[in-house]
Each structure stands twice: as structure tokens, then as C-alpha cells.
Coordinates of C-alpha atoms in Angstrom, one line a residue:
M17 CA 258.4 83.1 74.7
A18 CA 262.1 83.7 73.3
A19 CA 265.1 85.7 75.0
S20 CA 265.0 88.7 72.8
Q21 CA 260.9 88.6 73.8
S22 CA 261.8 89.6 77.8
P23 CA 262.3 92.9 78.4
S24 CA 265.2 94.6 79.4
Y25 CA 264.7 94.8 82.9
V26 CA 264.5 90.7 83.2
L27 CA 267.4 89.4 84.1
Q28 CA 268.2 85.4 83.1
R29 CA 271.3 84.0 85.9
L30 CA 272.2 79.9 85.9
S31 CA 270.8 80.5 89.6
G32 CA 267.4 81.7 87.7
F33 CA 265.4 85.4 86.6
Y34 CA 265.8 88.4 88.2
F35 CA 264.5 91.8 88.3
R36 CA 267.0 95.0 87.4
K37 CA 266.3 98.3 86.5
A38 CA 268.4 101.7 86.8
V39 CA 267.7 104.4 89.6
P40 CA 265.9 107.7 87.6
Y41 CA 268.9 110.1 88.6
P42 CA 267.0 112.1 91.3
W43 CA 266.6 109.4 93.4
R44 CA 270.2 107.5 93.5
E45 CA 270.8 109.0 96.6
I46 CA 268.4 107.7 98.3
L47 CA 268.2 104.4 96.3
G48 CA 271.5 103.7 94.8
R49 CA 272.2 103.5 90.3
E50 CA 269.8 100.7 90.5
I51 CA 267.1 98.0 91.7
K52 CA 268.5 94.1 92.0
R53 CA 266.4 92.3 93.6
P54 CA 265.3 87.8 92.7
L55 CA 261.7 87.1 90.9
N56 CA 262.1 83.8 92.1
A57 CA 259.6 83.0 89.3
D58 CA 260.2 79.1 88.1
S59 CA 259.7 79.8 84.6
Q60 CA 260.5 82.8 81.8
Q61 CA 256.9 83.7 81.6
S62 CA 256.1 83.8 85.6
A63 CA 259.1 86.2 85.9
I64 CA 257.9 88.3 83.1
R65 CA 255.0 89.0 84.7
T66 CA 256.4 89.7 88.1
A67 CA 259.0 91.9 86.1
R68 CA 256.3 93.8 85.1
A69 CA 254.4 94.4 87.9
L70 CA 257.1 95.8 89.9
E71 CA 258.5 98.1 87.0
A72 CA 254.4 99.5 87.2
R73 CA 254.9 99.8 91.2
L74 CA 257.9 102.1 91.5
R75 CA 257.2 103.9 87.8
R76 CA 254.0 104.9 90.9
L77 CA 256.4 105.6 94.1
L78 CA 259.9 107.1 92.2
S79 CA 257.4 109.3 90.8
P80 CA 258.1 113.7 91.1
A81 CA 255.5 114.7 93.7
T82 CA 256.4 111.9 95.9
L83 CA 260.4 113.5 95.5
R84 CA 258.5 116.4 95.8
R85 CA 258.1 115.5 99.1
L86 CA 261.3 114.2 100.2
Q87 CA 262.6 117.0 99.2
L88 CA 260.2 120.1 101.2
S89 CA 261.5 117.9 104.9
L90 CA 263.6 119.4 107.3
S91 CA 267.1 118.1 107.4
H92 CA 268.6 115.6 110.7
N93 CA 270.8 118.6 111.1
Q94 CA 268.0 121.7 111.1
I95 CA 265.6 119.3 114.2
K96 CA 269.0 118.6 115.7
A97 CA 270.0 122.4 115.9
L98 CA 265.7 123.9 116.3
V99 CA 265.4 121.1 119.0
K100 CA 269.2 122.6 121.2
N101 CA 267.5 125.7 121.2
W102 CA 264.6 125.5 122.2
I103 CA 265.4 123.6 124.9
T104 CA 268.4 126.4 125.5
R105 CA 265.9 129.2 126.0
E106 CA 263.4 127.0 127.6
L107 CA 266.6 126.6 130.6
E108 CA 267.5 130.4 130.4
E109 CA 263.7 131.3 130.6
F110 CA 263.7 128.6 134.2
E111 CA 266.6 130.4 135.2
N112 CA 265.2 133.2 134.8
D113 CA 262.3 132.3 137.4
L114 CA 264.6 130.8 139.7
L115 CA 266.6 134.3 140.1
S116 CA 263.8 136.1 140.7
A117 CA 262.2 134.2 142.9
G118 CA 265.4 134.2 144.9
A119 CA 265.9 132.1 147.9
M120 CA 263.5 129.1 149.0
S121 CA 262.8 127.3 152.1
R122 CA 263.4 124.0 152.4
D123 CA 259.4 123.5 152.3
D124 CA 259.4 124.8 148.3
F125 CA 262.9 123.6 147.5
I126 CA 261.3 120.0 147.4
D127 CA 258.1 120.5 146.4
A128 CA 260.2 122.1 143.4
L129 CA 262.3 119.3 142.9
D130 CA 259.1 116.8 143.0
N131 CA 256.8 119.1 140.7
Q132 CA 260.3 119.2 138.2
G133 CA 259.6 115.2 138.9
N134 CA 256.7 115.0 137.5
F135 CA 257.4 116.7 134.1
L136 CA 260.3 114.6 134.2
I137 CA 257.8 111.5 134.1
E138 CA 254.9 112.7 131.8
A139 CA 257.5 113.6 129.6
R140 CA 258.5 110.2 129.3
E141 CA 255.3 108.6 129.0
R142 CA 254.2 110.8 126.5
L143 CA 257.8 109.7 124.6
G144 CA 256.5 105.8 125.4
Y145 CA 253.2 106.1 124.8
R146 CA 253.9 108.5 120.9
D147 CA 251.4 111.1 122.6
T148 CA 252.7 113.5 119.9
A149 CA 250.3 117.1 121.1
R150 CA 252.5 118.6 123.0
A151 CA 255.2 117.7 121.0
R152 CA 253.5 119.6 117.8
E153 CA 252.7 122.2 120.5
K154 CA 256.7 123.1 121.3
A155 CA 257.8 122.2 117.7
T156 CA 255.2 124.7 116.2
E157 CA 257.1 127.6 119.3
A158 CA 260.3 126.8 118.1
L159 CA 259.6 127.1 114.2
R160 CA 258.3 130.0 115.0
A161 CA 260.6 131.5 116.5
E162 CA 263.3 130.7 114.4
G163 CA 261.6 132.3 111.2
M164 CA 260.2 129.2 109.7
D165 CA 257.5 127.4 108.3
T166 CA 254.7 126.4 110.9
S167 CA 254.7 123.4 108.6
H168 CA 257.0 121.4 109.3
S169 CA 255.8 120.5 113.2
A170 CA 254.0 118.1 111.5
E171 CA 256.5 116.0 109.9
P172 CA 257.6 112.8 111.8
Q173 CA 260.7 113.3 112.4
V174 CA 260.8 116.3 114.2
L175 CA 257.5 115.3 116.1
N176 CA 259.7 112.5 117.3
A177 CA 263.0 115.0 118.5
F178 CA 260.4 117.3 120.9
L179 CA 259.3 114.2 121.7
H180 CA 262.6 113.1 123.2
G181 CA 264.1 117.1 123.8
E182 CA 261.0 117.4 126.6
V183 CA 262.8 114.1 128.2
E184 CA 265.9 115.9 128.3
L185 CA 265.3 118.9 129.1
C186 CA 263.3 118.0 132.2
E187 CA 266.4 116.4 133.2
L188 CA 268.3 119.3 132.9
S189 CA 265.3 121.7 135.0
E190 CA 266.0 119.1 137.4
K191 CA 270.1 119.2 137.7
L192 CA 269.5 123.0 137.5
L193 CA 267.6 123.3 140.2
R194 CA 269.4 120.7 142.5
S195 CA 272.8 122.3 141.2
G196 CA 272.4 125.6 139.6
T197 CA 274.0 125.1 136.6
T198 CA 273.6 122.2 134.1
D199 CA 277.6 122.0 133.4
G200 CA 277.5 124.1 129.8
E201 CA 276.0 120.4 128.3
I202 CA 273.3 123.0 125.9
K203 CA 273.9 125.7 123.8
R204 CA 272.5 127.5 121.4
V205 CA 273.3 126.3 117.2
T206 CA 273.8 130.0 115.6
S207 CA 274.0 130.2 112.1
S208 CA 277.2 129.9 112.1
S209 CA 277.7 126.6 113.6
A210 CA 277.4 124.2 110.6
Q211 CA 274.8 126.0 109.0
A212 CA 272.2 124.6 110.9
F213 CA 270.2 126.4 109.2
D214 CA 270.3 127.3 105.6
T215 CA 267.9 128.8 103.1
E216 CA 266.9 125.6 101.2
P217 CA 266.1 122.6 102.9
T218 CA 267.8 119.1 102.3
K219 CA 266.2 116.0 102.2
E220 CA 265.3 113.1 105.0
P221 CA 267.9 111.0 106.0
T222 CA 268.7 108.2 103.3
G223 CA 265.4 106.3 102.7
S224 CA 263.8 107.5 105.3
H225 CA 260.3 105.7 103.5
M226 CA 261.5 101.8 103.3
L227 CA 260.6 99.3 105.2
S228 CA 264.2 98.4 107.1
E229 CA 264.9 102.3 107.5
L230 CA 261.9 102.6 109.7
I231 CA 261.9 98.9 111.2
S232 CA 265.8 99.8 112.4
Q233 CA 264.1 103.7 113.8
F234 CA 261.0 101.8 115.5
M235 CA 263.3 99.4 117.7
D236 CA 265.7 102.0 118.2
E237 CA 262.3 103.5 120.4
Q238 CA 261.4 99.9 121.5
R239 CA 264.9 99.3 123.3
A240 CA 264.2 101.8 125.9
E241 CA 261.0 100.9 126.6
L242 CA 261.3 96.9 126.4
R243 CA 262.7 94.5 128.2
D244 CA 265.8 92.5 126.0
K245 CA 263.6 89.3 125.3
T246 CA 260.4 90.5 124.2
I247 CA 263.3 93.5 121.7
R248 CA 264.1 89.7 121.0
E249 CA 260.9 89.0 119.1
Y250 CA 260.5 92.7 117.6
E251 CA 263.2 91.7 115.9
T252 CA 262.5 88.3 114.9
S253 CA 258.6 89.4 113.4
L254 CA 260.3 92.1 112.2
D255 CA 262.7 90.2 110.3
V256 CA 260.0 88.3 108.9
L257 CA 257.8 91.4 107.7
N258 CA 260.9 92.5 105.7
E259 CA 261.5 89.3 104.6
L260 CA 258.0 88.7 103.1
W261 CA 257.4 92.5 102.9
E262 CA 257.0 93.0 98.3
F263 CA 255.6 96.9 98.4
G264 CA 258.4 99.1 97.8
P265 CA 258.5 102.5 101.3
V266 CA 256.2 101.6 103.5
T267 CA 253.4 104.1 102.2
S268 CA 252.7 102.3 99.1
V269 CA 251.0 99.7 102.2
S270 CA 247.5 99.1 101.2
R271 CA 244.1 96.9 102.9
D272 CA 245.1 94.3 100.0
A273 CA 248.8 94.5 100.6
A274 CA 247.9 93.6 104.2
I275 CA 245.7 90.3 103.6
R276 CA 248.4 89.0 101.7
L277 CA 250.9 89.4 104.2
R278 CA 248.8 87.2 106.4
D279 CA 248.0 84.9 103.6
S280 CA 251.9 85.2 103.6
L281 CA 252.6 84.7 107.2
L282 CA 250.2 81.6 107.4
D283 CA 252.2 79.8 104.7
Y284 CA 256.0 81.0 106.4
P285 CA 257.9 78.1 107.2
L286 CA 258.9 76.7 111.1
N287 CA 262.2 77.1 112.0
R288 CA 262.9 79.6 108.8
R289 CA 266.6 80.4 110.0
K290 CA 267.8 77.4 111.4
G291 CA 270.0 74.9 110.8
R292 CA 270.2 74.1 107.0
N293 CA 267.2 76.5 106.4
S294 CA 269.0 79.3 107.7
G295 CA 270.7 78.8 104.0
L296 CA 267.9 78.4 102.0
S297 CA 265.6 81.6 100.0
L298 CA 261.6 80.2 101.1
E299 CA 261.1 78.5 97.6
E300 CA 263.3 76.1 98.0
I301 CA 262.9 75.2 101.9
K302 CA 259.0 74.7 100.4
K303 CA 260.8 72.0 97.6
Q304 CA 261.2 70.2 100.7
D305 CA 259.4 68.3 103.5
W306 CA 258.6 71.6 105.0
K307 CA 255.8 72.9 107.9
P308 CA 254.1 75.5 108.9
I309 CA 254.5 78.3 111.8
S310 CA 251.0 77.0 113.7
K311 CA 248.4 79.6 113.8
T312 CA 249.3 80.6 117.1
T313 CA 252.9 82.0 116.2
A314 CA 251.4 83.8 113.0
N315 CA 248.8 86.3 115.7
K316 CA 252.0 87.1 117.3
H317 CA 253.6 87.9 114.8
Y318 CA 251.1 89.8 112.5
T319 CA 250.1 91.5 115.9
R320 CA 253.8 92.3 116.6
W321 CA 253.5 94.2 112.9
S322 CA 250.2 95.7 113.6
H323 CA 252.4 98.2 116.2
F324 CA 255.1 98.8 113.6
M325 CA 252.4 100.1 111.7
S326 CA 250.9 102.0 113.7
W327 CA 253.5 103.8 115.4
C328 CA 253.8 103.9 110.8
V329 CA 250.6 105.9 111.5
E330 CA 251.6 108.3 115.3
C331 CA 254.7 109.4 113.0
E332 CA 252.0 111.0 110.3
I333 CA 254.1 108.9 107.7
I334 CA 250.9 107.1 106.7
D335 CA 247.7 107.6 107.3
K336 CA 245.4 103.9 108.5
N337 CA 247.2 100.4 109.9
H338 CA 245.6 98.7 107.6
L339 CA 247.0 95.7 109.2
Q340 CA 244.8 96.1 112.3
G341 CA 242.4 93.6 112.6
K342 CA 243.5 91.2 110.5
A343 CA 245.7 88.7 112.7
P344 CA 245.3 85.3 112.0
K345 CA 242.8 83.3 114.9
A346 CA 245.2 82.2 117.0
S347 CA 244.6 78.3 118.0
R348 CA 242.3 78.2 120.1
S349 CA 244.4 77.2 123.6
T350 CA 243.6 73.7 124.7
R351 CA 245.5 73.6 128.1
R352 CA 243.0 73.2 131.2
S353 CA 242.6 72.8 135.2
W354 CA 243.7 69.8 136.9
E355 CA 242.0 67.3 137.8
P356 CA 241.7 65.6 141.4
E357 CA 243.7 62.3 140.4
E358 CA 246.3 64.2 138.0
L359 CA 247.3 66.2 140.9
S360 CA 248.0 62.8 143.5
K361 CA 249.8 61.2 140.9
L362 CA 252.1 64.4 140.0
F363 CA 253.2 65.0 143.4
K364 CA 253.3 61.3 144.1
H365 CA 255.9 61.5 141.9
L366 CA 257.9 64.4 143.7
C367 CA 257.7 63.1 147.0
S368 CA 259.5 60.6 145.6
H369 CA 262.6 61.5 144.3
T370 CA 265.4 64.2 146.8
Y371 CA 267.0 66.9 145.9
R372 CA 269.8 68.6 145.0
D373 CA 270.3 71.7 146.8
D374 CA 270.5 73.1 143.3
Q375 CA 267.7 71.6 142.3
S376 CA 265.8 73.1 145.0
W377 CA 263.2 75.2 142.2
K378 CA 261.9 71.6 141.4
Y379 CA 260.7 70.7 144.7
W380 CA 258.7 74.4 144.9
L381 CA 257.7 75.6 141.4
P382 CA 254.6 72.8 141.5
I383 CA 253.9 73.4 145.3
L384 CA 253.7 77.3 144.9
G385 CA 252.4 77.3 141.6
L386 CA 249.3 75.0 143.2
A387 CA 248.7 77.3 146.4
T388 CA 249.1 80.8 144.7
G389 CA 248.2 80.0 140.7
A390 CA 251.2 82.8 139.8
R391 CA 252.8 82.2 137.3
I392 CA 256.1 80.7 136.1
E393 CA 257.7 83.5 135.5
E394 CA 256.4 85.3 138.2
L395 CA 258.1 82.1 141.3
C396 CA 261.1 82.0 139.2
G397 CA 262.2 85.4 139.9
I398 CA 261.4 85.3 144.1
E399 CA 264.1 87.0 146.5
S400 CA 264.2 85.9 149.1
N401 CA 263.4 89.5 151.0
D402 CA 260.2 89.2 148.3
V403 CA 258.6 87.1 151.1
K404 CA 257.5 89.9 153.5
T405 CA 255.1 89.7 156.6
D406 CA 252.2 92.2 157.3
G407 CA 253.8 92.4 161.4
S408 CA 250.8 90.1 162.4
S409 CA 252.0 86.7 161.2
H410 CA 250.6 86.9 158.1
W411 CA 253.2 85.7 155.3
Y412 CA 253.0 87.0 151.9
L413 CA 254.8 86.4 148.6
D414 CA 255.4 90.3 147.8
I415 CA 255.2 89.8 143.4
V416 CA 257.1 93.3 142.4
D417 CA 259.0 94.0 138.8
S418 CA 261.8 93.7 139.1
E419 CA 265.9 93.6 136.7
V420 CA 265.3 89.8 137.4
R421 CA 261.9 89.7 137.2
R422 CA 259.2 91.8 134.3
L423 CA 256.0 91.5 135.2
K424 CA 253.1 90.3 132.1
N425 CA 251.4 94.0 132.9
E426 CA 250.9 96.5 135.9
T427 CA 248.4 94.8 137.5
S428 CA 250.6 91.7 137.9
I429 CA 252.0 93.5 141.1
R430 CA 250.4 92.1 144.0
K431 CA 250.9 90.3 147.5
V432 CA 249.6 86.6 147.9
P433 CA 249.0 85.8 151.1
L434 CA 251.3 81.7 152.2
H435 CA 249.2 78.7 152.2
E436 CA 249.7 77.9 156.1
Q437 CA 250.4 74.1 154.7
V438 CA 253.6 75.7 152.4
I439 CA 254.8 77.5 155.3
G440 CA 254.3 73.6 157.2
L441 CA 256.6 72.5 154.8
G442 CA 259.7 74.0 156.0
F443 CA 259.0 77.4 153.0
L444 CA 260.4 80.2 154.9
E445 CA 263.5 78.2 156.3
F446 CA 264.1 77.4 153.4
V447 CA 264.1 80.8 152.3
R448 CA 266.1 82.0 154.7
T449 CA 268.9 79.5 153.8
R450 CA 269.4 81.5 151.0
E451 CA 270.2 84.9 152.8
G452 CA 269.6 88.1 150.1
G453 CA 269.4 87.9 146.0
L454 CA 267.2 84.4 143.9
L455 CA 265.4 81.6 146.1
F456 CA 266.8 79.8 142.8
P457 CA 269.8 81.1 141.9
E458 CA 271.1 78.1 139.4
L459 CA 268.0 78.9 137.3
E460 CA 270.6 82.2 135.9
R461 CA 273.1 80.0 134.2
Y462 CA 270.3 78.1 131.6
S463 CA 269.5 81.3 130.5
S464 CA 269.8 85.0 131.0
D465 CA 267.3 85.7 129.0
S466 CA 264.7 83.8 131.2
L467 CA 264.6 82.5 134.7
S468 CA 261.8 80.1 133.6
H469 CA 263.7 78.5 130.4
E470 CA 264.8 75.3 132.2
P471 CA 262.4 74.9 134.8
S472 CA 259.1 75.0 131.1
K473 CA 261.2 72.5 129.8
W474 CA 261.9 70.3 132.8
F475 CA 258.5 69.9 133.4
G476 CA 257.1 69.6 130.6
R477 CA 259.2 66.2 130.0
L478 CA 257.6 65.3 133.8
K479 CA 254.2 65.5 133.1
S480 CA 254.4 64.0 129.4
N481 CA 256.6 61.7 130.9
L482 CA 253.9 61.2 133.9
G483 CA 250.9 60.4 130.9
F484 CA 249.3 63.8 130.9
G485 CA 248.8 65.7 127.4
K486 CA 249.3 69.1 126.1
E487 CA 246.7 70.4 127.2
L488 CA 248.0 70.6 131.3
V489 CA 250.6 72.3 131.7
F490 CA 252.2 74.5 134.5
H491 CA 249.1 76.9 133.6
S492 CA 247.3 75.1 134.5
F493 CA 248.1 75.2 138.2
R494 CA 246.5 78.7 137.5
H495 CA 243.4 77.6 135.9
L496 CA 242.9 75.5 138.8
V497 CA 243.7 78.1 142.1
R498 CA 240.7 80.2 139.9
E499 CA 237.9 77.2 140.1
L500 CA 239.0 76.4 143.8
L501 CA 238.4 80.2 144.7
H502 CA 235.3 80.3 142.6
E503 CA 234.2 76.9 144.4
A504 CA 234.8 78.9 147.9
S505 CA 233.0 81.6 146.4
T506 CA 235.5 83.9 147.3
P507 CA 234.5 87.2 145.8
D508 CA 235.6 88.1 142.8
S509 CA 237.8 91.1 144.2
C510 CA 239.6 88.6 145.8
I511 CA 240.3 86.5 143.1
K512 CA 241.4 89.3 141.0
E513 CA 244.1 90.2 143.9
I514 CA 245.3 87.0 144.5
L515 CA 245.5 86.5 140.6
G516 CA 246.8 89.8 139.3
H517 CA 243.6 90.7 137.0
D518 CA 242.9 94.2 136.0
Q519 CA 239.5 94.9 138.3
N520 CA 238.1 96.3 136.3
D521 CA 236.8 98.4 139.2
V522 CA 236.8 102.5 140.9
T523 CA 236.3 100.8 144.7
F524 CA 240.0 98.1 144.3
G525 CA 241.2 99.4 140.8
T526 CA 241.3 102.6 141.3
Y527 CA 241.7 103.2 144.8
G528 CA 244.2 100.4 146.4
K529 CA 245.3 96.9 146.8
I530 CA 243.7 94.2 149.0
K531 CA 245.7 93.6 151.9
P532 CA 247.3 90.3 152.7
S533 CA 245.2 89.9 155.8
T534 CA 242.0 90.0 154.5
L535 CA 243.3 87.4 151.4
K536 CA 245.3 85.4 153.7
G537 CA 241.9 83.1 154.7
H538 CA 240.7 83.2 150.8
I539 CA 244.1 81.1 149.9
D540 CA 244.7 78.8 153.8
A541 CA 240.6 77.6 152.3
L542 CA 242.7 76.5 149.6
P543 CA 242.0 72.0 149.7
L544 CA 245.7 71.6 149.3
E545 CA 245.9 69.0 151.9
P546 CA 245.2 66.1 150.1
Y547 CA 248.5 66.0 147.2
L548 CA 250.9 68.2 149.6
A549 CA 250.0 66.1 152.8
S550 CA 252.4 63.0 151.7
M551 CA 255.4 66.2 151.1
R552 CA 258.3 65.8 153.4
S553 CA 259.4 68.5 154.6
Y554 CA 262.1 70.5 152.8
Q555 CA 264.2 70.1 155.7
S556 CA 264.1 66.7 155.8
R557 CA 265.4 66.0 152.4
S558 CA 269.0 64.9 151.7

């Protein structure tokens, strides 16, 4: 096709074909003067087809109706002032109630503080779960008090601001209760303050429905709730989404788009951001020798994308999460538990080695994995004060959430009794030498992200050197303990308590945990003698 037949928005440069189109004037404040992007086409005809599809999509998206919808939203300053004035009114009412009640007894004061603490916990939970029902109710009250259109209470930015505002109100109320003042932290915004309530509403913040902007808002909220490692995993997954996205604003996503995203993800290169690949486009990578990511990795990425889209639904940016239920099926796990001869080979090898004091974890982690069924992350984060007794000479590991050990979920919090053979190997004496803090503090120098980083790599190398296949991993100890407990006719509730699984039972799931003294007999019944008998106690190792 001759160059003269190309549409004006198709450009050819030495580096390839590009789409370039001027943005209609009303949209320029949001999108800039023009939209330009590579077409990643290997021929002019292919470039023209892709560009025409893009141009048609832009025409639909940049319609006058969409612009009117944006312009009817409250501005950032308006929302900020609305929430601030609502908090001020609520605090004034709370202060008047305190003055009317007069002096409180000590018990009444403690009860009042407890109530405020509960209110704060509930507000934080609503923020974490994006429960906007109460936020919408409060936003409606606030809008009515300011003489504004109450339909703004349905706007995602307004709901988000009131979710955060409820937390701030609870914190200030507690401060007011304790000290009688908020130190002037809240002041009412008057009509002369930064023109807070203009008669003509302004547009939403620039690009509020564009993918990159929404990802930024989503991640800002997640940082308050998730640990650093999980945050980095989300950032990686959403970076992949951003690279594969070709659908304009998030509001344009459809079922077809969700399926196309899934297919593109299954064709996404392994190690995309590493080495030479980081400077190449996807098309350039695929012209060389490359491999796609695994189905398991694709499943994790897509699941995080779906979580992001669910957040968009909760914020009322989109009506439906089209990604939900369409994640690629992860590769079926081939992990299995240990066979007796494999365990014998492993521990025979371990007992033939002497470990320096800063490598004590190489001795203890496999033993503890075999004797408790705990996850490697849980064992790497054990602190000396996590090794406790119930007062009846029953020693146990108190597995709880901490700054260095973030548990998988709430049911992972548990007390796992120590097997008598572990105690016989000198574990309690080893714990006493640590004098507080982590039992294996040297693990911190390998990775600031995960204490199990180096142990996982070490164990992987160890099992490979011993001739074990990929189906055997540290987690195989967990499978084995579950099987051994079943074979010993251990009650299912006790097995779940030992492993930190959900009880799904009113008796145990709702009303409490099973005591370590009850679990002790089941742990000691684990037949560890054939494997640990040859292990010398830790104290005898030089």
C-alpha cells in the first residue's frame, strides 16, 4: 500500500510504525495535546489495521457524555473540605456530650476508652475491606449539612475519603477523651478558605480512570495493609498488567478484554525485567530464544489483577470485575511427602556435617520441619521468647505474627508442642544461648524481604545434591506430618490446630484454640526415632 494512502494518524519512523492523534481540546487538561504509542507492527498494512481500531476506540471513549460525567464530580479540594468539616462537627458534638456528662469514675473512663478503641478497630476494618455502606451514609449527611447535592456520596473518591475520615475521627475522639483537646488539629473550612465549595464543580484529578492512575491509588491503600514483600509482588504483577494493557481507561474493560489479557499473559516472557531483556520490547524478546512464564506464575499475576479490578468495582469505577473467575489454571503441584528411605538418607547426611554457630539453622530447620509440620517461613522467624512452657513442663512453639514473621493468615496463629526427641537434641539449651531475639539472626543478612530466602535456596541445593527430584521440597515435611497424624488416628481438629488450618467448626473455630497440653501426646506419637536417632545433640557439635 502506498504511503499516501495511510491515515494521518499513522507515522512511519526508522524504529517502526506509530499511532499519533491530537486530543480534542476539552480533554487536553486530562490527556495532554496528543496520544502517541508504538503500533508494534511488522508491515504498513498491519500498522494501519491496528491504528484504525485504536482511533475508533478513542472516538468512543473521548465522547462528550464521558466528559460530562467527569466534570460533574467533586474536586479534590471540595472532598477534603467536606470531610474536614464533617469531622469537626462530629468532634464538637462529642465534646459537648462529654461536658454534659460531667466527671466520670475511673471505671466509666476505662469503659469509654475501650469503646473508642473498638470504634477505631471497626473503622480500620471497614477501610481495609472497602466496606463503604457507613461511609456513604456519613457522606450523605455531610453533603446535606453543606447544602450540596447528596448524589455525590456515590462517587468513589468521596467514599474513599470518608473511609479514611472515619479512622481519623476515631483517633481524634480518643485523643479528646484522654486529654480534653485535639491540639487544634481540626479546624472548620469556611467559605473563604481556598474556595472550598465552589458553585461550579470541577473535574476529577487528571486521568482518574486511566489504568496507571488507578494502580497508583490502589497501591497507596495497599501499603497500609500489606507487608513489603506482598507489596512488591503486587507492583510486579500490576507492572505486567500496565505493559499488556491496550484498552484505554479501565471503564472500557470487557469480558473480551479479560480473555485477551489472560492469553497475552500466558505468552509473557520469563525474566522480562532482568538482564538484556529489560531494555527490549516484548516483540524484540520474542524474536530471540525465549520462554514464557509458568502457568503458576501467570495465575498469581492474574489473581492480583482481579483483586485490583474488584477494588475498582468497590470504588464504583466499573460495574463488574470481568477478570474474576478467568485466571489461568495453575500447574498442578507435584509436591509430595517424604518416603522413609528418603528421610533416612537426608538425616544421615545432615548428621555427618558440623555447622558453625552462624549456620545453626541448617541443623535445626529440617528437624523442626519434621517434628512440627510448620512452614519454613514460620520456623525462620522463631524468637527465643516464642519457645514457651504451659507450666506443666509442656514446651511449645508460640507461632504468632510479628515484625519479622508475617503469617499466612489468622488461623496460622497457634501453639505447637515440641516433640520430646527435639528437646532431647538440646533445643532448649540452644534457645537459652540466644538471649532474646531471633533464634537464627544471621538469616537477616541474606534478605531484608524474607528470612526464609537463603534456607529455601540451601535446602533446594541440598536435596538436588542428594538426588531428590523437584517434587520433594521443605514443604514436604508438612505433608508428611499431616499423613503421620492421620495414620495415628489423631482427631481432625487436632491436626488442623497443629498445622494452622481453618477449623471450619463452631466449637474450635469460634470458641477457642486447643491447648498445647492436649496436642502434646499427638506430637510425641510422631515416629521420629528412625530418622533422628543418629543425630548428635547440638551441644556436642564443634
